[in-house]
Every structure is written in C-alpha cells, then in structure tokens.
Amino acid sequence: MQIGTSPSTINPYTQSGVTLTETDKADFKEKVKSGEISAKALSQAYLVQFSQTVETYSAGNLEAQSAPFDLNKIKDILKSIDYNAIGYTGKAISDMTPDEAKALVSEDGYFGITQTSARLSDFVLNGGGDNVDKLKAGREGIINGFNEAEKMWGGKLPDISYQTLDKALAKIDEKITALGGSILDTTA
C-alpha cells in the first residue's frame, strides 16, 4: 500500500507477497464459523494490523523528511527508505544539491510539513473512515512510526518532524472528536 496513491483503490488489510492457499482460507473460514476465532478477535487483529501498517508508513515519511538535515546520517537513512512506498518519485535525495534538498522540505515541498502531515493523516482518515477504533489505531500507528524514526535517527528529530506530527495528529483528533470519540485513554 502506498501513501501517495488513491485511497479509494487501496485495501489497507492486504500485504504484498502474502497469500493464503485455498486450504488455508477454508481452515480460517471454518474456525470463524465454529467460534474458535471470534468477531472481536478478528476485529482486534484488523486494528492491530492497521496500526502497524500506519506505523511503517509514518516512519518512512518522517525519516525521509528528516534526512536532508544531517549529511552524516543521510547515507544510512537513504538506504533504508522505500521512496516508492511513500509515494515519492522525484530526484534521488543523494543526487540533490543543498538547495534542492531544502526545497524538498520547504513549506511547499514534498517532505514539507503540509504535504507530509496530509499524507499521514489522510492515510489514517481514509483507512479508518468513521470507525473511531480504527482512527485511534491509526493515530497510535503514527506515534509508533514517529518513535521508530527517532530511534533510527538516534535521538531527537529536526523540529520539522515534530511540527508535522502535531499537524497530522490534530487532523485525526478532530475527526475522532467529531465522531464523539475521545483521544484520552480512560481505561487506566
């Protein structure tokens, strides 16, 4: 699934290269029918998978956004990012001049705050629809992806990444609130 693609043609619950045989499908259906796998367990599995998918794409976007700021770290980060998976098809960052790299993370740039936060929040909003639990799982996935980007970076990310995170979460939080949900965890 690619962040830069049309959400109407994407199934967030599929993984490329993962297929079930007809026997596996039949076994799974039988377990659901017999009650061995409950609807609740299945729903929870989908929420976890959705959260993990969002985490992966969030980490990729935030790592790419941060890459132009530290030339010593850029080589390792550039090797680990799947740019096609996050929808970037422009000039390779490693081949850019400093001015081109700055333009990429500028306000109007592909990895600027506006475009990156929109890709992250739209991914969650399109995948979660009006389901508050899915939206919360996607929100959690973005935060986990951000934490992964920090680990890869080796500490605090550039300020642009924190501003991007805040803007993406605000858009998701607005939708959750509009649906009558709360982003506060009251189960503790």
mmCIF file with all atom_site columns, C-alpha atoms in Angstrom:
data_model
loop_
_atom_site.group_PDB
_atom_site.id
_atom_site.type_symbol
_atom_site.label_atom_id
_atom_site.label_alt_id
_atom_site.label_comp_id
_atom_site.label_asym_id
_atom_site.label_entity_id
_atom_site.label_seq_id
_atom_site.pdbx_PDB_ins_code
_atom_site.Cartn_x
_atom_site.Cartn_y
_atom_site.Cartn_z
_atom_site.occupancy
_atom_site.B_iso_or_equiv
_atom_site.pdbx_formal_charge
_atom_site.auth_seq_id
_atom_site.auth_comp_id
_atom_site.auth_asym_id
_atom_site.auth_atom_id
_atom_site.pdbx_PDB_model_num
ATOM 1   C CA . MET A 1 1   ? 0.000   0.000   0.000  1.00 0.00 ? 1   MET A CA 1
ATOM 2   C CA . GLN A 1 2   ? 1.367   3.386   -0.907 1.00 0.00 ? 2   GLN A CA 1
ATOM 3   C CA . ILE A 1 3   ? 0.627   6.626   0.844  1.00 0.00 ? 3   ILE A CA 1
ATOM 4   C CA . GLY A 1 4   ? 0.835   8.572   -2.366 1.00 0.00 ? 4   GLY A CA 1
ATOM 5   C CA . THR A 1 5   ? -1.839  6.534   -4.127 1.00 0.00 ? 5   THR A CA 1
ATOM 6   C CA . SER A 1 6   ? -5.573  6.981   -4.305 1.00 0.00 ? 6   SER A CA 1
ATOM 7   C CA . PRO A 1 7   ? -7.194  5.707   -1.115 1.00 0.00 ? 7   PRO A CA 1
ATOM 8   C CA . SER A 1 8   ? -10.290 4.521   -2.948 1.00 0.00 ? 8   SER A CA 1
ATOM 9   C CA . THR A 1 9   ? -8.264  1.846   -4.720 1.00 0.00 ? 9   THR A CA 1
ATOM 10  C CA . ILE A 1 10  ? -6.330  0.652   -1.690 1.00 0.00 ? 10  ILE A CA 1
ATOM 11  C CA . ASN A 1 11  ? -7.165  -2.206  0.636  1.00 0.00 ? 11  ASN A CA 1
ATOM 12  C CA . PRO A 1 12  ? -5.303  -1.440  3.900  1.00 0.00 ? 12  PRO A CA 1
ATOM 13  C CA . TYR A 1 13  ? -5.620  -5.041  5.047  1.00 0.00 ? 13  TYR A CA 1
ATOM 14  C CA . THR A 1 14  ? -3.574  -6.654  2.312  1.00 0.00 ? 14  THR A CA 1
ATOM 15  C CA . GLN A 1 15  ? 0.145   -7.168  2.263  1.00 0.00 ? 15  GLN A CA 1
ATOM 16  C CA . SER A 1 16  ? 2.077   -7.636  -0.927 1.00 0.00 ? 16  SER A CA 1
ATOM 17  C CA . GLY A 1 17  ? 3.546   -11.088 -1.270 1.00 0.00 ? 17  GLY A CA 1
ATOM 18  C CA . VAL A 1 18  ? 1.266   -12.624 1.377  1.00 0.00 ? 18  VAL A CA 1
ATOM 19  C CA . THR A 1 19  ? -1.327  -15.030 0.033  1.00 0.00 ? 19  THR A CA 1
ATOM 20  C CA . LEU A 1 20  ? -3.323  -17.864 1.515  1.00 0.00 ? 20  LEU A CA 1
ATOM 21  C CA . THR A 1 21  ? -3.829  -21.200 -0.166 1.00 0.00 ? 21  THR A CA 1
ATOM 22  C CA . GLU A 1 22  ? -7.373  -22.427 -0.688 1.00 0.00 ? 22  GLU A CA 1
ATOM 23  C CA . THR A 1 23  ? -6.831  -24.880 2.192  1.00 0.00 ? 23  THR A CA 1
ATOM 24  C CA . ASP A 1 24  ? -5.700  -22.042 4.488  1.00 0.00 ? 24  ASP A CA 1
ATOM 25  C CA . LYS A 1 25  ? -8.738  -19.982 3.505  1.00 0.00 ? 25  LYS A CA 1
ATOM 26  C CA . ALA A 1 26  ? -11.095 -22.887 4.139  1.00 0.00 ? 26  ALA A CA 1
ATOM 27  C CA . ASP A 1 27  ? -9.458  -23.606 7.525  1.00 0.00 ? 27  ASP A CA 1
ATOM 28  C CA . PHE A 1 28  ? -9.775  -19.950 8.504  1.00 0.00 ? 28  PHE A CA 1
ATOM 29  C CA . LYS A 1 29  ? -13.453 -19.801 7.493  1.00 0.00 ? 29  LYS A CA 1
ATOM 30  C CA . GLU A 1 30  ? -14.154 -22.962 9.483  1.00 0.00 ? 30  GLU A CA 1
ATOM 31  C CA . LYS A 1 31  ? -12.501 -21.502 12.597 1.00 0.00 ? 31  LYS A CA 1
ATOM 32  C CA . VAL A 1 32  ? -14.651 -18.378 12.277 1.00 0.00 ? 32  VAL A CA 1
ATOM 33  C CA . LYS A 1 33  ? -17.830 -20.459 11.798 1.00 0.00 ? 33  LYS A CA 1
ATOM 34  C CA . SER A 1 34  ? -17.038 -22.707 14.753 1.00 0.00 ? 34  SER A CA 1
ATOM 35  C CA . GLY A 1 35  ? -16.371 -19.742 17.008 1.00 0.00 ? 35  GLY A CA 1
ATOM 36  C CA . GLU A 1 36  ? -12.699 -20.622 17.501 1.00 0.00 ? 36  GLU A CA 1
ATOM 37  C CA . ILE A 1 37  ? -11.962 -17.172 16.082 1.00 0.00 ? 37  ILE A CA 1
ATOM 38  C CA . SER A 1 38  ? -14.453 -14.620 17.380 1.00 0.00 ? 38  SER A CA 1
ATOM 39  C CA . ALA A 1 39  ? -15.583 -11.465 15.620 1.00 0.00 ? 39  ALA A CA 1
ATOM 40  C CA . LYS A 1 40  ? -13.997 -9.474  18.437 1.00 0.00 ? 40  LYS A CA 1
ATOM 41  C CA . ALA A 1 41  ? -10.639 -11.233 17.972 1.00 0.00 ? 41  ALA A CA 1
ATOM 42  C CA . LEU A 1 42  ? -10.839 -10.710 14.229 1.00 0.00 ? 42  LEU A CA 1
ATOM 43  C CA . SER A 1 43  ? -11.668 -7.009  14.654 1.00 0.00 ? 43  SER A CA 1
ATOM 44  C CA . GLN A 1 44  ? -8.821  -6.573  17.104 1.00 0.00 ? 44  GLN A CA 1
ATOM 45  C CA . ALA A 1 45  ? -6.440  -8.277  14.674 1.00 0.00 ? 45  ALA A CA 1
ATOM 46  C CA . TYR A 1 46  ? -7.522  -5.872  11.917 1.00 0.00 ? 46  TYR A CA 1
ATOM 47  C CA . LEU A 1 47  ? -6.990  -2.885  14.219 1.00 0.00 ? 47  LEU A CA 1
ATOM 48  C CA . VAL A 1 48  ? -3.514  -4.077  15.179 1.00 0.00 ? 48  VAL A CA 1
ATOM 49  C CA . GLN A 1 49  ? -2.619  -4.713  11.554 1.00 0.00 ? 49  GLN A CA 1
ATOM 50  C CA . PHE A 1 50  ? -3.926  -1.282  10.523 1.00 0.00 ? 50  PHE A CA 1
ATOM 51  C CA . SER A 1 51  ? -1.926  0.360   13.317 1.00 0.00 ? 51  SER A CA 1
ATOM 52  C CA . GLN A 1 52  ? 1.227   -1.493  12.250 1.00 0.00 ? 52  GLN A CA 1
ATOM 53  C CA . THR A 1 53  ? 0.718   -0.517  8.604  1.00 0.00 ? 53  THR A CA 1
ATOM 54  C CA . VAL A 1 54  ? 0.318   3.144   9.576  1.00 0.00 ? 54  VAL A CA 1
ATOM 55  C CA . GLU A 1 55  ? 3.431   2.870   11.764 1.00 0.00 ? 55  GLU A CA 1
ATOM 56  C CA . THR A 1 56  ? 5.527   1.632   8.854  1.00 0.00 ? 56  THR A CA 1
ATOM 57  C CA . TYR A 1 57  ? 4.434   4.407   6.521  1.00 0.00 ? 57  TYR A CA 1
ATOM 58  C CA . SER A 1 58  ? 4.717   7.085   9.200  1.00 0.00 ? 58  SER A CA 1
ATOM 59  C CA . ALA A 1 59  ? 8.267   6.069   9.996  1.00 0.00 ? 59  ALA A CA 1
ATOM 60  C CA . GLY A 1 60  ? 9.197   6.135   6.304  1.00 0.00 ? 60  GLY A CA 1
ATOM 61  C CA . ASN A 1 61  ? 7.724   9.582   5.721  1.00 0.00 ? 61  ASN A CA 1
ATOM 62  C CA . LEU A 1 62  ? 9.258   11.086  8.851  1.00 0.00 ? 62  LEU A CA 1
ATOM 63  C CA . GLU A 1 63  ? 12.679  9.517   8.196  1.00 0.00 ? 63  GLU A CA 1
ATOM 64  C CA . ALA A 1 64  ? 12.657  10.872  4.648  1.00 0.00 ? 64  ALA A CA 1
ATOM 65  C CA . GLN A 1 65  ? 11.554  14.287  5.901  1.00 0.00 ? 65  GLN A CA 1
ATOM 66  C CA . SER A 1 66  ? 14.480  14.408  8.337  1.00 0.00 ? 66  SER A CA 1
ATOM 67  C CA . ALA A 1 67  ? 17.151  13.063  6.009  1.00 0.00 ? 67  ALA A CA 1
ATOM 68  C CA . PRO A 1 68  ? 18.262  16.365  4.395  1.00 0.00 ? 68  PRO A CA 1
ATOM 69  C CA . PHE A 1 69  ? 19.188  17.891  7.776  1.00 0.00 ? 69  PHE A CA 1
ATOM 70  C CA . ASP A 1 70  ? 22.205  15.805  8.774  1.00 0.00 ? 70  ASP A CA 1
ATOM 71  C CA . LEU A 1 71  ? 24.535  14.786  5.968  1.00 0.00 ? 71  LEU A CA 1
ATOM 72  C CA . ASN A 1 72  ? 26.429  12.376  8.236  1.00 0.00 ? 72  ASN A CA 1
ATOM 73  C CA . LYS A 1 73  ? 23.269  10.317  8.840  1.00 0.00 ? 73  LYS A CA 1
ATOM 74  C CA . ILE A 1 74  ? 21.743  10.713  5.419  1.00 0.00 ? 74  ILE A CA 1
ATOM 75  C CA . LYS A 1 75  ? 23.537  7.839   3.688  1.00 0.00 ? 75  LYS A CA 1
ATOM 76  C CA . ASP A 1 76  ? 22.289  5.182   6.116  1.00 0.00 ? 76  ASP A CA 1
ATOM 77  C CA . ILE A 1 77  ? 18.777  6.598   6.196  1.00 0.00 ? 77  ILE A CA 1
ATOM 78  C CA . LEU A 1 78  ? 18.559  6.914   2.415  1.00 0.00 ? 78  LEU A CA 1
ATOM 79  C CA . LYS A 1 79  ? 19.444  3.243   2.012  1.00 0.00 ? 79  LYS A CA 1
ATOM 80  C CA . SER A 1 80  ? 16.624  2.153   4.322  1.00 0.00 ? 80  SER A CA 1
ATOM 81  C CA . ILE A 1 81  ? 13.752  4.218   2.880  1.00 0.00 ? 81  ILE A CA 1
ATOM 82  C CA . ASP A 1 82  ? 11.425  2.800   0.254  1.00 0.00 ? 82  ASP A CA 1
ATOM 83  C CA . TYR A 1 83  ? 10.553  6.042   -1.511 1.00 0.00 ? 83  TYR A CA 1
ATOM 84  C CA . ASN A 1 84  ? 8.080   4.370   -3.849 1.00 0.00 ? 84  ASN A CA 1
ATOM 85  C CA . ALA A 1 85  ? 6.146   3.040   -0.850 1.00 0.00 ? 85  ALA A CA 1
ATOM 86  C CA . ILE A 1 86  ? 5.657   6.576   0.440  1.00 0.00 ? 86  ILE A CA 1
ATOM 87  C CA . GLY A 1 87  ? 4.776   7.943   -2.989 1.00 0.00 ? 87  GLY A CA 1
ATOM 88  C CA . TYR A 1 88  ? 7.941   9.942   -3.711 1.00 0.00 ? 88  TYR A CA 1
ATOM 89  C CA . THR A 1 89  ? 9.084   9.610   -7.304 1.00 0.00 ? 89  THR A CA 1
ATOM 90  C CA . GLY A 1 90  ? 11.274  12.702  -7.622 1.00 0.00 ? 90  GLY A CA 1
ATOM 91  C CA . LYS A 1 91  ? 15.017  13.102  -7.937 1.00 0.00 ? 91  LYS A CA 1
ATOM 92  C CA . ALA A 1 92  ? 17.091  10.911  -5.601 1.00 0.00 ? 92  ALA A CA 1
ATOM 93  C CA . ILE A 1 93  ? 17.917  12.879  -2.462 1.00 0.00 ? 93  ILE A CA 1
ATOM 94  C CA . SER A 1 94  ? 21.516  11.686  -2.587 1.00 0.00 ? 94  SER A CA 1
ATOM 95  C CA . ASP A 1 95  ? 21.846  13.379  -6.009 1.00 0.00 ? 95  ASP A CA 1
ATOM 96  C CA . MET A 1 96  ? 20.379  16.726  -4.889 1.00 0.00 ? 96  MET A CA 1
ATOM 97  C CA . THR A 1 97  ? 22.186  19.958  -4.297 1.00 0.00 ? 97  THR A CA 1
ATOM 98  C CA . PRO A 1 98  ? 21.744  21.513  -0.833 1.00 0.00 ? 98  PRO A CA 1
ATOM 99  C CA . ASP A 1 99  ? 19.242  23.996  -2.295 1.00 0.00 ? 99  ASP A CA 1
ATOM 100 C CA . GLU A 1 100 ? 17.194  21.205  -3.888 1.00 0.00 ? 100 GLU A CA 1
ATOM 101 C CA . ALA A 1 101 ? 17.138  19.295  -0.583 1.00 0.00 ? 101 ALA A CA 1
ATOM 102 C CA . LYS A 1 102 ? 15.989  22.432  1.258  1.00 0.00 ? 102 LYS A CA 1
ATOM 103 C CA . ALA A 1 103 ? 13.212  22.922  -1.300 1.00 0.00 ? 103 ALA A CA 1
ATOM 104 C CA . LEU A 1 104 ? 12.067  19.338  -0.719 1.00 0.00 ? 104 LEU A CA 1
ATOM 105 C CA . VAL A 1 105 ? 11.372  20.088  2.971  1.00 0.00 ? 105 VAL A CA 1
ATOM 106 C CA . SER A 1 106 ? 10.162  23.647  2.429  1.00 0.00 ? 106 SER A CA 1
ATOM 107 C CA . GLU A 1 107 ? 6.530   24.620  3.073  1.00 0.00 ? 107 GLU A CA 1
ATOM 108 C CA . ASP A 1 108 ? 5.543   23.614  -0.471 1.00 0.00 ? 108 ASP A CA 1
ATOM 109 C CA . GLY A 1 109 ? 7.980   20.704  -0.722 1.00 0.00 ? 109 GLY A CA 1
ATOM 110 C CA . TYR A 1 110 ? 7.021   17.045  -0.916 1.00 0.00 ? 110 TYR A CA 1
ATOM 111 C CA . PHE A 1 111 ? 8.504   16.393  2.531  1.00 0.00 ? 111 PHE A CA 1
ATOM 112 C CA . GLY A 1 112 ? 7.422   19.746  3.978  1.00 0.00 ? 112 GLY A CA 1
ATOM 113 C CA . ILE A 1 113 ? 5.094   19.931  6.963  1.00 0.00 ? 113 ILE A CA 1
ATOM 114 C CA . THR A 1 114 ? 1.915   20.467  4.947  1.00 0.00 ? 114 THR A CA 1
ATOM 115 C CA . GLN A 1 115 ? 2.305   17.638  2.436  1.00 0.00 ? 115 GLN A CA 1
ATOM 116 C CA . THR A 1 116 ? 3.809   15.100  4.846  1.00 0.00 ? 116 THR A CA 1
ATOM 117 C CA . SER A 1 117 ? 1.217   15.700  7.579  1.00 0.00 ? 117 SER A CA 1
ATOM 118 C CA . ALA A 1 118 ? -1.536  15.445  4.949  1.00 0.00 ? 118 ALA A CA 1
ATOM 119 C CA . ARG A 1 119 ? -0.188  12.110  3.670  1.00 0.00 ? 119 ARG A CA 1
ATOM 120 C CA . LEU A 1 120 ? -0.049  10.715  7.204  1.00 0.00 ? 120 LEU A CA 1
ATOM 121 C CA . SER A 1 121 ? -3.434  11.975  8.394  1.00 0.00 ? 121 SER A CA 1
ATOM 122 C CA . ASP A 1 122 ? -5.217  11.221  5.106  1.00 0.00 ? 122 ASP A CA 1
ATOM 123 C CA . PHE A 1 123 ? -3.863  7.670   5.192  1.00 0.00 ? 123 PHE A CA 1
ATOM 124 C CA . VAL A 1 124 ? -5.414  7.141   8.634  1.00 0.00 ? 124 VAL A CA 1
ATOM 125 C CA . LEU A 1 125 ? -8.635  9.023   7.873  1.00 0.00 ? 125 LEU A CA 1
ATOM 126 C CA . ASN A 1 126 ? -9.217  7.135   4.620  1.00 0.00 ? 126 ASN A CA 1
ATOM 127 C CA . GLY A 1 127 ? -8.367  3.776   6.194  1.00 0.00 ? 127 GLY A CA 1
ATOM 128 C CA . GLY A 1 128 ? -10.350 4.417   9.374  1.00 0.00 ? 128 GLY A CA 1
ATOM 129 C CA . GLY A 1 129 ? -13.404 6.058   7.842  1.00 0.00 ? 129 GLY A CA 1
ATOM 130 C CA . ASP A 1 130 ? -15.969 6.737   10.563 1.00 0.00 ? 130 ASP A CA 1
ATOM 131 C CA . ASN A 1 131 ? -14.717 3.946   12.828 1.00 0.00 ? 131 ASN A CA 1
ATOM 132 C CA . VAL A 1 132 ? -13.334 5.583   15.985 1.00 0.00 ? 132 VAL A CA 1
ATOM 133 C CA . ASP A 1 133 ? -11.374 2.454   16.973 1.00 0.00 ? 133 ASP A CA 1
ATOM 134 C CA . LYS A 1 134 ? -9.639  2.321   13.576 1.00 0.00 ? 134 LYS A CA 1
ATOM 135 C CA . LEU A 1 135 ? -8.873  6.029   13.739 1.00 0.00 ? 135 LEU A CA 1
ATOM 136 C CA . LYS A 1 136 ? -7.356  5.586   17.204 1.00 0.00 ? 136 LYS A CA 1
ATOM 137 C CA . ALA A 1 137 ? -5.342  2.589   15.980 1.00 0.00 ? 137 ALA A CA 1
ATOM 138 C CA . GLY A 1 138 ? -4.077  4.658   13.050 1.00 0.00 ? 138 GLY A CA 1
ATOM 139 C CA . ARG A 1 139 ? -3.242  7.530   15.388 1.00 0.00 ? 139 ARG A CA 1
ATOM 140 C CA . GLU A 1 140 ? -1.274  5.124   17.569 1.00 0.00 ? 140 GLU A CA 1
ATOM 141 C CA . GLY A 1 141 ? 0.477   3.815   14.448 1.00 0.00 ? 141 GLY A CA 1
ATOM 142 C CA . ILE A 1 142 ? 1.626   7.324   13.519 1.00 0.00 ? 142 ILE A CA 1
ATOM 143 C CA . ILE A 1 143 ? 3.029   7.845   17.018 1.00 0.00 ? 143 ILE A CA 1
ATOM 144 C CA . ASN A 1 144 ? 4.787   4.466   16.919 1.00 0.00 ? 144 ASN A CA 1
ATOM 145 C CA . GLY A 1 145 ? 6.187   5.287   13.477 1.00 0.00 ? 145 GLY A CA 1
ATOM 146 C CA . PHE A 1 146 ? 7.446   8.607   14.807 1.00 0.00 ? 146 PHE A CA 1
ATOM 147 C CA . ASN A 1 147 ? 9.172   6.772   17.673 1.00 0.00 ? 147 ASN A CA 1
ATOM 148 C CA . GLU A 1 148 ? 10.760  4.389   15.149 1.00 0.00 ? 148 GLU A CA 1
ATOM 149 C CA . ALA A 1 149 ? 12.025  7.367   13.134 1.00 0.00 ? 149 ALA A CA 1
ATOM 150 C CA . GLU A 1 150 ? 13.556  8.823   16.325 1.00 0.00 ? 150 GLU A CA 1
ATOM 151 C CA . LYS A 1 151 ? 15.305  5.514   17.042 1.00 0.00 ? 151 LYS A CA 1
ATOM 152 C CA . MET A 1 152 ? 16.677  5.358   13.524 1.00 0.00 ? 152 MET A CA 1
ATOM 153 C CA . TRP A 1 153 ? 17.769  8.973   13.742 1.00 0.00 ? 153 TRP A CA 1
ATOM 154 C CA . GLY A 1 154 ? 19.473  8.277   17.059 1.00 0.00 ? 154 GLY A CA 1
ATOM 155 C CA . GLY A 1 155 ? 17.603  10.807  19.164 1.00 0.00 ? 155 GLY A CA 1
ATOM 156 C CA . LYS A 1 156 ? 15.593  13.991  18.720 1.00 0.00 ? 156 LYS A CA 1
ATOM 157 C CA . LEU A 1 157 ? 14.445  14.585  15.155 1.00 0.00 ? 157 LEU A CA 1
ATOM 158 C CA . PRO A 1 158 ? 14.585  18.023  13.500 1.00 0.00 ? 158 PRO A CA 1
ATOM 159 C CA . ASP A 1 159 ? 11.784  20.385  14.579 1.00 0.00 ? 159 ASP A CA 1
ATOM 160 C CA . ILE A 1 160 ? 10.012  19.946  11.236 1.00 0.00 ? 160 ILE A CA 1
ATOM 161 C CA . SER A 1 161 ? 9.190   16.352  12.191 1.00 0.00 ? 161 SER A CA 1
ATOM 162 C CA . TYR A 1 162 ? 7.545   17.384  15.481 1.00 0.00 ? 162 TYR A CA 1
ATOM 163 C CA . GLN A 1 163 ? 5.543   20.073  13.711 1.00 0.00 ? 163 GLN A CA 1
ATOM 164 C CA . THR A 1 164 ? 4.458   17.512  11.115 1.00 0.00 ? 164 THR A CA 1
ATOM 165 C CA . LEU A 1 165 ? 3.425   15.028  13.813 1.00 0.00 ? 165 LEU A CA 1
ATOM 166 C CA . ASP A 1 166 ? 1.388   17.686  15.638 1.00 0.00 ? 166 ASP A CA 1
ATOM 167 C CA . LYS A 1 167 ? -0.404  18.758  12.452 1.00 0.00 ? 167 LYS A CA 1
ATOM 168 C CA . ALA A 1 168 ? -1.209  15.167  11.383 1.00 0.00 ? 168 ALA A CA 1
ATOM 169 C CA . LEU A 1 169 ? -2.486  14.181  14.835 1.00 0.00 ? 169 LEU A CA 1
ATOM 170 C CA . ALA A 1 170 ? -4.590  17.348  15.118 1.00 0.00 ? 170 ALA A CA 1
ATOM 171 C CA . LYS A 1 171 ? -6.456  16.445  11.922 1.00 0.00 ? 171 LYS A CA 1
ATOM 172 C CA . ILE A 1 172 ? -7.092  12.888  13.146 1.00 0.00 ? 172 ILE A CA 1
ATOM 173 C CA . ASP A 1 173 ? -8.075  14.094  16.623 1.00 0.00 ? 173 ASP A CA 1
ATOM 174 C CA . GLU A 1 174 ? -10.569 16.496  15.055 1.00 0.00 ? 174 GLU A CA 1
ATOM 175 C CA . LYS A 1 175 ? -12.251 13.598  13.217 1.00 0.00 ? 175 LYS A CA 1
ATOM 176 C CA . ILE A 1 176 ? -12.305 11.386  16.327 1.00 0.00 ? 176 ILE A CA 1
ATOM 177 C CA . THR A 1 177 ? -13.871 14.190  18.354 1.00 0.00 ? 177 THR A CA 1
ATOM 178 C CA . ALA A 1 178 ? -16.416 14.932  15.617 1.00 0.00 ? 178 ALA A CA 1
ATOM 179 C CA . LEU A 1 179 ? -17.476 11.281  15.768 1.00 0.00 ? 179 LEU A CA 1
ATOM 180 C CA . GLY A 1 180 ? -17.998 11.536  19.542 1.00 0.00 ? 180 GLY A CA 1
ATOM 181 C CA . GLY A 1 181 ? -14.779 9.767   20.451 1.00 0.00 ? 181 GLY A CA 1
ATOM 182 C CA . SER A 1 182 ? -12.022 10.822  22.799 1.00 0.00 ? 182 SER A CA 1
ATOM 183 C CA . ILE A 1 183 ? -8.294  10.608  22.315 1.00 0.00 ? 183 ILE A CA 1
ATOM 184 C CA . LEU A 1 184 ? -7.750  10.312  26.059 1.00 0.00 ? 184 LEU A CA 1
ATOM 185 C CA . ASP A 1 185 ? -7.282  6.786   27.377 1.00 0.00 ? 185 ASP A CA 1
ATOM 186 C CA . THR A 1 186 ? -9.668  6.433   30.308 1.00 0.00 ? 186 THR A CA 1
ATOM 187 C CA . THR A 1 187 ? -9.016  2.715   30.886 1.00 0.00 ? 187 THR A CA 1
ATOM 188 C CA . ALA A 1 188 ? -6.033  3.172   33.244 1.00 0.00 ? 188 ALA A CA 1
#
